[in-house]
PDB file of C-alpha atoms and ligand atoms in Angstrom:
ATOM      1  CA  MET A 298     134.115  96.074 130.374  1.00 94.00           C
ATOM      2  CA  GLN A 299     130.250  96.535 130.992  1.00 97.00           C
ATOM      3  CA  ILE A 300     129.683 100.277 131.341  1.00 98.00           C
ATOM      4  CA  VAL A 301     126.635 102.472 131.623  1.00 98.00           C
ATOM      5  CA  PHE A 302     126.502 106.174 130.719  1.00 98.00           C
ATOM      6  CA  LEU A 303     123.785 107.891 132.947  1.00 98.00           C
ATOM      7  CA  GLY A 304     122.800 111.373 132.152  1.00 98.00           C
ATOM      8  CA  LEU A 305     120.189 114.219 131.208  1.00 97.00           C
ATOM      9  CA  PRO A 306     119.438 114.631 127.933  1.00 97.00           C
ATOM     10  CA  GLY A 307     122.766 116.863 126.466  1.00 97.00           C
ATOM     11  CA  ALA A 308     125.061 115.840 129.264  1.00 98.00           C
ATOM     12  CA  GLY A 309     127.261 114.467 126.397  1.00 97.00           C
ATOM     13  CA  LYS A 310     126.890 110.868 126.574  1.00 97.00           C
ATOM     14  CA  GLY A 311     127.157 110.271 122.556  1.00 96.00           C
ATOM     15  CA  THR A 312     129.797 112.493 122.472  1.00 96.00           C
ATOM     16  CA  GLN A 313     131.926 110.898 125.024  1.00 97.00           C
ATOM     17  CA  ALA A 314     130.661 107.210 123.945  1.00 97.00           C
ATOM     18  CA  ILE A 315     131.888 107.449 120.568  1.00 93.00           C
ATOM     19  CA  SER A 316     135.324 108.295 121.458  1.00 92.00           C
ATOM     20  CA  ILE A 317     135.580 106.168 124.160  1.00 95.00           C
ATOM     21  CA  THR A 318     134.168 102.842 122.505  1.00 96.00           C
ATOM     22  CA  GLU A 319     137.217 103.384 119.989  1.00 93.00           C
ATOM     23  CA  VAL A 320     139.436 103.197 122.691  1.00 92.00           C
ATOM     24  CA  PHE A 321     137.974 100.460 124.265  1.00 93.00           C
ATOM     25  CA  GLY A 322     137.195  98.499 121.125  1.00 95.00           C
ATOM     26  CA  ILE A 323     133.723  97.638 122.427  1.00 97.00           C
ATOM     27  CA  PRO A 324     130.644  98.220 120.827  1.00 97.00           C
ATOM     28  CA  HIS A 325     128.320 101.852 121.781  1.00 97.00           C
ATOM     29  CA  ILE A 326     124.627 100.564 122.179  1.00 98.00           C
ATOM     30  CA  ALA A 327     122.149 103.678 122.738  1.00 97.00           C
ATOM     31  CA  THR A 328     118.728 103.219 122.673  1.00 98.00           C
ATOM     32  CA  GLY A 329     117.950 106.253 121.134  1.00 96.00           C
ATOM     33  CA  ASP A 330     120.135 105.362 118.357  1.00 94.00           C
ATOM     34  CA  ILE A 331     118.468 102.014 117.401  1.00 96.00           C
ATOM     35  CA  PHE A 332     115.120 103.502 118.047  1.00 97.00           C
ATOM     36  CA  ARG A 333     115.946 106.718 115.696  1.00 94.00           C
ATOM     37  CA  ALA A 334     117.297 103.875 113.016  1.00 94.00           C
ATOM     38  CA  ALA A 335     114.175 101.534 113.283  1.00 96.00           C
ATOM     39  CA  ARG A 336     112.138 104.468 112.142  1.00 94.00           C
ATOM     40  CA  LYS A 337     114.247 105.533 109.591  1.00 92.00           C
ATOM     41  CA  GLU A 338     113.948 101.932 107.970  1.00 95.00           C
ATOM     42  CA  GLN A 339     109.899 101.845 109.047  1.00 95.00           C
ATOM     43  CA  SER A 340     110.095  98.984 110.634  1.00 97.00           C
ATOM     44  CA  GLU A 341     107.591  97.862 112.740  1.00 96.00           C
ATOM     45  CA  LEU A 342     109.336  98.650 116.265  1.00 97.00           C
ATOM     46  CA  GLY A 343     110.178 102.319 114.312  1.00 97.00           C
ATOM     47  CA  THR A 344     106.578 102.692 113.818  1.00 97.00           C
ATOM     48  CA  ARG A 345     105.474 101.811 117.472  1.00 97.00           C
ATOM     49  CA  VAL A 346     108.454 104.291 118.846  1.00 97.00           C
ATOM     50  CA  SER A 347     108.032 106.994 116.353  1.00 96.00           C
ATOM     51  CA  GLU A 348     105.269 109.184 118.721  1.00 94.00           C
ATOM     52  CA  TYR A 349     107.378 108.419 121.451  1.00 96.00           C
ATOM     53  CA  LEU A 350     110.699 110.063 120.167  1.00 95.00           C
ATOM     54  CA  ASP A 351     109.013 112.920 118.558  1.00 92.00           C
ATOM     55  CA  LYS A 352     107.305 114.258 121.820  1.00 93.00           C
ATOM     56  CA  GLY A 353     110.605 113.402 123.778  1.00 94.00           C
ATOM     57  CA  LEU A 354     108.357 110.866 125.711  1.00 96.00           C
ATOM     58  CA  LEU A 355     110.020 107.510 127.198  1.00 97.00           C
ATOM     59  CA  VAL A 356     109.326 104.696 125.203  1.00 98.00           C
ATOM     60  CA  PRO A 357     107.871 102.064 127.416  1.00 98.00           C
ATOM     61  CA  ASP A 358     110.146 100.070 129.388  1.00 98.00           C
ATOM     62  CA  ALA A 359     109.093  96.406 128.341  1.00 98.00           C
ATOM     63  CA  LEU A 360     109.485  97.462 124.505  1.00 98.00           C
ATOM     64  CA  THR A 361     113.111  99.102 125.656  1.00 98.00           C
ATOM     65  CA  ILE A 362     114.179  96.161 127.650  1.00 98.00           C
ATOM     66  CA  GLU A 363     113.259  93.303 124.788  1.00 98.00           C
ATOM     67  CA  VAL A 364     115.399  95.873 122.632  1.00 98.00           C
ATOM     68  CA  VAL A 365     118.606  95.856 124.808  1.00 98.00           C
ATOM     69  CA  ARG A 366     118.307  92.105 125.533  1.00 97.00           C
ATOM     70  CA  ASP A 367     117.889  91.536 121.446  1.00 96.00           C
ATOM     71  CA  ARG A 368     120.989  93.498 120.960  1.00 97.00           C
ATOM     72  CA  LEU A 369     122.742  92.363 123.920  1.00 96.00           C
ATOM     73  CA  SER A 370     122.637  88.799 122.414  1.00 94.00           C
ATOM     74  CA  LYS A 371     125.152  89.780 119.307  1.00 95.00           C
ATOM     75  CA  ASP A 372     128.103  88.119 119.316  1.00 94.00           C
ATOM     76  CA  ASP A 373     129.773  91.824 119.253  1.00 95.00           C
ATOM     77  CA  THR A 374     129.085  92.076 122.784  1.00 95.00           C
ATOM     78  CA  LYS A 375     131.416  89.119 124.005  1.00 92.00           C
ATOM     79  CA  ASN A 376     134.149  91.713 125.218  1.00 92.00           C
ATOM     80  CA  GLY A 377     132.029  93.910 126.525  1.00 96.00           C
ATOM     81  CA  PHE A 378     129.404  97.240 125.685  1.00 98.00           C
ATOM     82  CA  LEU A 379     129.036 100.524 126.564  1.00 98.00           C
ATOM     83  CA  LEU A 380     125.122 101.174 127.339  1.00 98.00           C
ATOM     84  CA  ASP A 381     124.300 105.015 126.499  1.00 98.00           C
ATOM     85  CA  GLY A 382     120.764 106.062 127.195  1.00 97.00           C
ATOM     86  CA  PHE A 383     119.855 102.476 129.169  1.00 98.00           C
ATOM     87  CA  PRO A 384     118.966 101.917 131.800  1.00 98.00           C
ATOM     88  CA  ARG A 385     116.680 105.359 132.584  1.00 98.00           C
ATOM     89  CA  THR A 386     114.166 103.825 134.792  1.00 98.00           C
ATOM     90  CA  GLU A 387     114.449 101.751 137.947  1.00 97.00           C
ATOM     91  CA  PRO A 388     112.670  98.721 136.182  1.00 98.00           C
ATOM     92  CA  GLN A 389     114.989  98.844 133.565  1.00 98.00           C
ATOM     93  CA  ALA A 390     118.039  98.530 135.562  1.00 98.00           C
ATOM     94  CA  VAL A 391     116.651  95.902 137.480  1.00 98.00           C
ATOM     95  CA  ALA A 392     116.005  93.707 133.779  1.00 98.00           C
ATOM     96  CA  LEU A 393     119.360  94.674 132.854  1.00 98.00           C
ATOM     97  CA  GLU A 394     120.976  93.184 136.372  1.00 97.00           C
ATOM     98  CA  ALA A 395     118.973  90.083 135.428  1.00 97.00           C
ATOM     99  CA  MET A 396     119.636  90.212 131.656  1.00 95.00           C
ATOM    100  CA  LEU A 397     123.566  90.288 132.524  1.00 96.00           C
ATOM    101  CA  GLN A 398     123.175  87.683 135.309  1.00 94.00           C
ATOM    102  CA  GLU A 399     121.885  85.427 133.034  1.00 91.00           C
ATOM    103  CA  ILE A 400     125.101  85.857 130.339  1.00 89.00           C
ATOM    104  CA  ASN A 401     127.466  86.299 133.145  1.00 91.00           C
ATOM    105  CA  LYS A 402     128.657  89.763 132.386  1.00 93.00           C
ATOM    106  CA  PRO A 403     127.842  91.972 135.188  1.00 95.00           C
ATOM    107  CA  LEU A 404     128.171  95.715 135.082  1.00 97.00           C
ATOM    108  CA  THR A 405     132.015  96.972 135.847  1.00 96.00           C
ATOM    109  CA  HIS A 406     131.563 100.714 135.686  1.00 97.00           C
ATOM    110  CA  VAL A 407     128.563 103.215 136.056  1.00 98.00           C
ATOM    111  CA  LEU A 408     129.313 106.667 134.943  1.00 98.00           C
ATOM    112  CA  TYR A 409     127.146 109.816 135.895  1.00 98.00           C
ATOM    113  CA  LEU A 410     127.872 112.643 133.395  1.00 98.00           C
ATOM    114  CA  GLU A 411     126.594 115.545 135.569  1.00 98.00           C
ATOM    115  CA  VAL A 412     125.643 118.557 134.012  1.00 97.00           C
ATOM    116  CA  PRO A 413     123.123 120.969 135.676  1.00 94.00           C
ATOM    117  CA  LYS A 414     119.591 121.463 133.594  1.00 90.00           C
ATOM    118  CA  GLU A 415     119.988 124.946 132.854  1.00 88.00           C
ATOM    119  CA  GLU A 416     123.144 124.109 130.732  1.00 93.00           C
ATOM    120  CA  LEU A 417     121.280 121.487 128.634  1.00 94.00           C
ATOM    121  CA  LEU A 418     118.716 123.534 126.974  1.00 91.00           C
ATOM    122  CA  GLN A 419     121.448 125.555 124.965  1.00 90.00           C
ATOM    123  CA  ARG A 420     123.494 122.420 124.409  1.00 93.00           C
ATOM    124  CA  LEU A 421     120.403 120.581 122.874  1.00 94.00           C
ATOM    125  CA  THR A 422     118.888 123.512 120.849  1.00 90.00           C
ATOM    126  CA  GLY A 423     122.202 123.956 119.314  1.00 92.00           C
ATOM    127  CA  ARG A 424     123.016 120.524 118.450  1.00 95.00           C
ATOM    128  CA  LEU A 425     123.533 119.196 115.012  1.00 96.00           C
ATOM    129  CA  VAL A 426     123.792 115.628 114.708  1.00 95.00           C
ATOM    130  CA  CYS A 427     125.193 113.083 111.382  1.00 95.00           C
ATOM    131  CA  SER A 428     122.422 111.664 109.324  1.00 91.00           C
ATOM    132  CA  GLN A 429     124.821 108.666 109.090  1.00 90.00           C
ATOM    133  CA  CYS A 430     126.878 107.993 112.036  1.00 88.00           C
ATOM    134  CA  GLY A 431     124.949 109.939 114.480  1.00 87.00           C
ATOM    135  CA  ALA A 432     127.762 111.882 115.679  1.00 92.00           C
ATOM    136  CA  SER A 433     126.879 115.388 117.677  1.00 94.00           C
ATOM    137  CA  TYR A 434     127.797 118.651 117.101  1.00 96.00           C
ATOM    138  CA  HIS A 435     127.017 122.225 118.147  1.00 95.00           C
ATOM    139  CA  VAL A 436     126.396 125.276 116.481  1.00 95.00           C
ATOM    140  CA  ARG A 437     128.743 127.355 118.568  1.00 93.00           C
ATOM    141  CA  LEU A 438     130.013 124.687 121.168  1.00 92.00           C
ATOM    142  CA  ASN A 439     131.579 122.054 119.070  1.00 94.00           C
ATOM    143  CA  PRO A 440     130.839 123.090 115.489  1.00 96.00           C
ATOM    144  CA  PRO A 441     132.125 120.487 112.781  1.00 97.00           C
ATOM    145  CA  VAL A 442     135.561 121.419 110.797  1.00 97.00           C
ATOM    146  CA  ASN A 443     133.652 122.166 107.418  1.00 96.00           C
ATOM    147  CA  GLU A 444     129.569 123.725 107.873  1.00 95.00           C
ATOM    148  CA  GLY A 445     127.167 121.216 107.577  1.00 95.00           C
ATOM    149  CA  VAL A 446     129.083 117.871 107.359  1.00 97.00           C
ATOM    150  CA  CYS A 447     130.341 115.457 109.570  1.00 97.00           C
ATOM    151  CA  ASP A 448     134.018 115.127 110.147  1.00 96.00           C
ATOM    152  CA  ARG A 449     134.320 111.166 110.557  1.00 94.00           C
ATOM    153  CA  CYS A 450     132.210 110.341 107.558  1.00 95.00           C
ATOM    154  CA  ASN A 451     131.406 113.277 105.655  1.00 96.00           C
ATOM    155  CA  ALA A 452     127.710 112.728 105.547  1.00 96.00           C
ATOM    156  CA  GLU A 453     125.288 115.538 106.053  1.00 97.00           C
ATOM    157  CA  LEU A 454     124.445 116.897 109.340  1.00 97.00           C
ATOM    158  CA  ILE A 455     120.660 117.379 110.493  1.00 95.00           C
ATOM    159  CA  THR A 456     118.480 118.765 113.242  1.00 95.00           C
ATOM    160  CA  ARG A 457     116.899 115.851 115.311  1.00 93.00           C
ATOM    161  CA  LYS A 458     112.998 116.252 115.504  1.00 91.00           C
ATOM    162  CA  ASP A 459     113.556 116.311 119.093  1.00 93.00           C
ATOM    163  CA  ASP A 460     115.601 119.195 120.182  1.00 94.00           C
ATOM    164  CA  THR A 461     112.716 122.115 119.783  1.00 92.00           C
ATOM    165  CA  PRO A 462     112.597 123.634 122.888  1.00 91.00           C
ATOM    166  CA  GLU A 463     109.273 122.168 123.409  1.00 92.00           C
ATOM    167  CA  ALA A 464     110.131 118.799 123.086  1.00 93.00           C
ATOM    168  CA  VAL A 465     113.517 119.394 125.242  1.00 93.00           C
ATOM    169  CA  ALA A 466     111.561 120.373 127.995  1.00 93.00           C
ATOM    170  CA  VAL A 467     109.424 117.172 128.257  1.00 94.00           C
ATOM    171  CA  ARG A 468     112.629 115.329 127.771  1.00 95.00           C
ATOM    172  CA  LEU A 469     114.376 116.667 130.963  1.00 95.00           C
ATOM    173  CA  GLU A 470     110.991 116.686 132.843  1.00 94.00           C
ATOM    174  CA  GLU A 471     110.382 112.809 131.838  1.00 95.00           C
ATOM    175  CA  ASN A 472     114.194 112.087 132.907  1.00 96.00           C
ATOM    176  CA  LEU A 473     115.202 114.678 136.200  1.00 96.00           C
ATOM    177  CA  GLU A 474     113.532 112.633 138.713  1.00 96.00           C
ATOM    178  CA  LYS A 475     114.155 109.186 136.972  1.00 97.00           C
ATOM    179  CA  THR A 476     117.901 109.841 136.285  1.00 97.00           C
ATOM    180  CA  LYS A 477     118.261 110.642 140.017  1.00 97.00           C
ATOM    181  CA  ALA A 478     116.831 107.533 141.367  1.00 97.00           C
ATOM    182  CA  LEU A 479     119.193 105.745 139.185  1.00 98.00           C
ATOM    183  CA  VAL A 480     121.962 107.697 140.363  1.00 98.00           C
ATOM    184  CA  ALA A 481     121.020 106.266 143.561  1.00 98.00           C
ATOM    185  CA  TYR A 482     120.175 103.224 143.260  1.00 97.00           C
ATOM    186  CA  TYR A 483     124.226 102.230 141.601  1.00 97.00           C
ATOM    187  CA  ASP A 484     125.512 104.664 144.135  1.00 97.00           C
ATOM    188  CA  GLN A 485     123.862 102.253 146.626  1.00 96.00           C
ATOM    189  CA  GLN A 486     125.514  99.477 144.579  1.00 94.00           C
ATOM    190  CA  GLY A 487     128.942 100.795 145.144  1.00 94.00           C
ATOM    191  CA  ILE A 488     129.800 101.416 141.341  1.00 95.00           C
ATOM    192  CA  LEU A 489     128.702 104.506 140.401  1.00 96.00           C
ATOM    193  CA  ARG A 490     131.303 107.339 139.440  1.00 97.00           C
ATOM    194  CA  THR A 491     130.225 110.892 139.110  1.00 97.00           C
ATOM    195  CA  VAL A 492     131.906 112.964 135.809  1.00 98.00           C
ATOM    196  CA  ASP A 493     131.846 116.852 136.017  1.00 98.00           C
ATOM    197  CA  GLY A 494     130.321 117.025 132.282  1.00 98.00           C
ATOM    198  CA  THR A 495     130.611 120.911 132.071  1.00 97.00           C
ATOM    199  CA  GLN A 496     134.151 120.741 131.816  1.00 97.00           C
ATOM    200  CA  SER A 497     135.033 120.699 127.986  1.00 96.00           C
ATOM    201  CA  ILE A 498     134.592 117.831 126.033  1.00 95.00           C
ATOM    202  CA  GLU A 499     138.637 116.806 125.754  1.00 96.00           C
ATOM    203  CA  GLN A 500     138.495 116.866 129.590  1.00 98.00           C
ATOM    204  CA  VAL A 501     135.396 115.176 130.380  1.00 98.00           C
ATOM    205  CA  LYS A 502     137.076 112.473 127.930  1.00 97.00           C
ATOM    206  CA  GLN A 503     140.168 112.390 130.233  1.00 96.00           C
ATOM    207  CA  ALA A 504     138.107 112.279 133.356  1.00 97.00           C
ATOM    208  CA  ILE A 505     136.067 109.060 131.741  1.00 97.00           C
ATOM    209  CA  ASN A 506     139.349 107.123 131.141  1.00 95.00           C
ATOM    210  CA  ARG A 507     140.752 108.034 134.437  1.00 94.00           C
ATOM    211  CA  ALA A 508     137.372 106.828 136.419  1.00 94.00           C
ATOM    212  CA  LEU A 509     137.606 103.400 134.218  1.00 93.00           C
ATOM    213  CA  THR A 510     141.437 102.638 134.413  1.00 89.00           C
ATOM    214  CA  GLU A 511     140.942 103.529 137.926  1.00 82.00           C
ATOM    215  CA  ALA A 512     138.223 101.618 138.937  1.00 55.00           C
ATOM    216  CA  LYS A 513     139.952  98.342 136.789  1.00 49.00           C
ATOM    217  CA  ALA A 514     143.480  98.556 138.851  1.00 43.00           C
TER     218      ALA A 514
HETATM  219  P1  AP5 B 127     118.674 109.934 123.295  1.00 66.36           P
HETATM  220  O1  AP5 B 127     119.001 109.712 122.098  1.00 66.36           O
HETATM  221  O2  AP5 B 127     119.000 109.036 124.174  1.00 66.36           O
HETATM  222  O3  AP5 B 127     118.109 111.069 123.713  1.00 66.36           O
HETATM  223  P2  AP5 B 127     118.613 111.810 125.303  1.00 66.36           P
HETATM  224  O4  AP5 B 127     118.602 111.178 126.506  1.00 66.36           O
HETATM  225  O5  AP5 B 127     117.524 112.932 125.284  1.00 66.36           O
HETATM  226  O6  AP5 B 127     120.229 112.462 125.061  1.00 66.36           O
HETATM  227  P3  AP5 B 127     121.007 113.020 123.760  1.00 66.36           P
HETATM  228  O7  AP5 B 127     121.231 112.003 122.829  1.00 66.36           O
HETATM  229  O8  AP5 B 127     120.087 113.821 123.488  1.00 66.36           O
HETATM  230  O9  AP5 B 127     122.162 113.334 125.004  1.00 66.36           O
HETATM  231  P4  AP5 B 127     123.664 113.237 124.667  1.00 66.36           P
HETATM  232  O10 AP5 B 127     124.288 113.402 126.291  1.00 66.36           O
HETATM  233  O11 AP5 B 127     123.680 111.777 123.883  1.00 66.36           O
HETATM  234  O12 AP5 B 127     124.462 114.546 124.160  1.00 66.36           O
HETATM  235  P5  AP5 B 127     125.476 114.641 123.581  1.00 66.36           P
HETATM  236  O13 AP5 B 127     126.585 113.800 123.401  1.00 66.36           O
HETATM  237  O14 AP5 B 127     124.906 114.226 122.238  1.00 66.36           O
HETATM  238  O15 AP5 B 127     116.998 109.510 123.223  1.00 66.36           O
HETATM  239  C1  AP5 B 127     115.787 109.450 122.486  1.00 66.36           C
HETATM  240  C2  AP5 B 127     114.727 109.334 122.870  1.00 66.36           C
HETATM  241  O16 AP5 B 127     114.561 107.745 122.590  1.00 66.36           O
HETATM  242  C3  AP5 B 127     114.103 109.323 124.092  1.00 66.36           C
HETATM  243  O17 AP5 B 127     113.431 110.375 124.291  1.00 66.36           O
HETATM  244  C4  AP5 B 127     113.031 108.812 124.430  1.00 66.36           C
HETATM  245  O18 AP5 B 127     111.937 108.706 123.603  1.00 66.36           O
HETATM  246  C5  AP5 B 127     113.742 107.224 123.848  1.00 66.36           C
HETATM  247  N1  AP5 B 127     114.770 106.167 124.523  1.00 66.36           N
HETATM  248  C6  AP5 B 127     116.204 106.449 124.293  1.00 66.36           C
HETATM  249  N2  AP5 B 127     116.425 105.876 125.274  1.00 66.36           N
HETATM  250  C7  AP5 B 127     115.305 104.929 126.218  1.00 66.36           C
HETATM  251  C8  AP5 B 127     115.105 104.539 127.331  1.00 66.36           C
HETATM  252  N3  AP5 B 127     116.340 103.749 127.754  1.00 66.36           N
HETATM  253  N4  AP5 B 127     113.750 104.221 128.071  1.00 66.36           N
HETATM  254  C9  AP5 B 127     112.832 104.738 126.854  1.00 66.36           C
HETATM  255  N5  AP5 B 127     112.821 105.754 125.890  1.00 66.36           N
HETATM  256  C10 AP5 B 127     114.117 105.868 125.496  1.00 66.36           C
HETATM  257  O19 AP5 B 127     125.705 116.060 123.292  1.00 66.36           O
HETATM  258  C11 AP5 B 127     124.432 117.211 123.673  1.00 66.36           C
HETATM  259  C12 AP5 B 127     125.402 118.227 122.727  1.00 66.36           C
HETATM  260  O20 AP5 B 127     125.989 119.065 123.621  1.00 66.36           O
HETATM  261  C13 AP5 B 127     125.416 118.716 121.671  1.00 66.36           C
HETATM  262  O21 AP5 B 127     125.592 119.307 120.658  1.00 66.36           O
HETATM  263  C14 AP5 B 127     127.149 118.552 121.863  1.00 66.36           C
HETATM  264  O22 AP5 B 127     128.088 118.621 120.839  1.00 66.36           O
HETATM  265  C15 AP5 B 127     127.056 119.155 123.425  1.00 66.36           C
HETATM  266  N6  AP5 B 127     128.314 119.022 123.990  1.00 66.36           N
HETATM  267  C16 AP5 B 127     128.804 117.509 124.580  1.00 66.36           C
HETATM  268  N7  AP5 B 127     129.876 117.565 125.386  1.00 66.36           N
HETATM  269  C17 AP5 B 127     130.071 119.110 125.516  1.00 66.36           C
HETATM  270  C18 AP5 B 127     130.730 119.538 126.755  1.00 66.36           C
HETATM  271  N8  AP5 B 127     131.445 119.169 127.255  1.00 66.36           N
HETATM  272  N9  AP5 B 127     131.015 121.058 126.398  1.00 66.36           N
HETATM  273  C19 AP5 B 127     130.283 121.613 125.725  1.00 66.36           C
HETATM  274  N10 AP5 B 127     129.014 120.726 124.735  1.00 66.36           N
HETATM  275  C20 AP5 B 127     129.173 119.864 124.401  1.00 66.36           C
HETATM  276 MG1   MG B 128     122.689 110.848 123.007  1.00 66.36          MG
HETATM  277 ZN1   ZN B 129     129.047 110.908 110.505  1.00 66.36          ZN
END
C-alpha cells in the first residue's frame, strides 16, 4: 500500500497516520517530522529548514523532494508507506509520481481529510505534541490520560513553535490553494477519496479504514 494523506494543517493527518500505520505495518513518513528531527539534531538540513518551520512557510520544493527521495530509498518502504504532509505542491506531486515509477510502486490511495478552515485554528492553538514520538494531543479536544505526558511513550508534551496564532495563519494561507489544487490533481487521476475530518477521531479512523479496504477490493 502506498498511501498519501492530504489535508490542511490541523486536519488530523498525524493523529490518524499513527494508528493507520500501526494497523497496516507500514512506515509513517511525515516531512514535517523529518524536518523537526533534523532541526533537533542541528544537522545541515535542520539549519536550512529552521526558519521556514518557525514562520509556517513551505520549505522549497527541490529540498523537500530530495528529502523524500532519500527516505523512500530505505528498505522499510518495500511493503509500502504512508506519506503525511507530502506532496503539498504540484511540483512535489509530479516528482513523487516519477520517483514511484522508478521503483515500480505507484500510489494506491490518496485520502483527503477535509476540515473547514474555521475549525483548524482552535485545533492547532490547543495542540500538544510528544517531544519524543510526535503524537498529537489537544488540551480540550483530545487530552492525554495524564496531564503533560504522552500516553504512548510517557515523554513530555510540548507546544510546537509554529502553533502560535500568527504562524497558524501563515500556514493556512500557504496551504489553502495548494491543497485545493492537489485535491483536483488526484481527483482527476481517479484515486482520491475524501474523508469527513470533522467527525470524532475514532469515526475518522473508521472512515479511513473503510476507504482503504474498499478501494483494495
Ligand atoms: P507539518 O508538521 O506537516 O504541519 P502541518 O501541515 O501544518 O500539519 P499539522 O501537523 O499541523 O496537522 P495534522 O494534520 O498532522 O494534525 P494533527 O493530527 O496534529 O509541517 C510543518 C512544516 O514543515 C510546514 O509548515 C513546512 O514548513 C514544512 N513542511 C512539511 N512538509 C512540507 C512539504 N511537503 N513541502 C514544504 N514544506 C513542508 O491534529 C491537529 C490537532 O487537532 C491536534 O491537537 C489533535 O489532537 C486534534 N485533532 C485531530 N483530529 C481531531 C478530530 N477528529 N477531532 C478533534 N480534534 C482533532
Ligand atoms: Mg502533522
Ligand atoms: Zn510519545
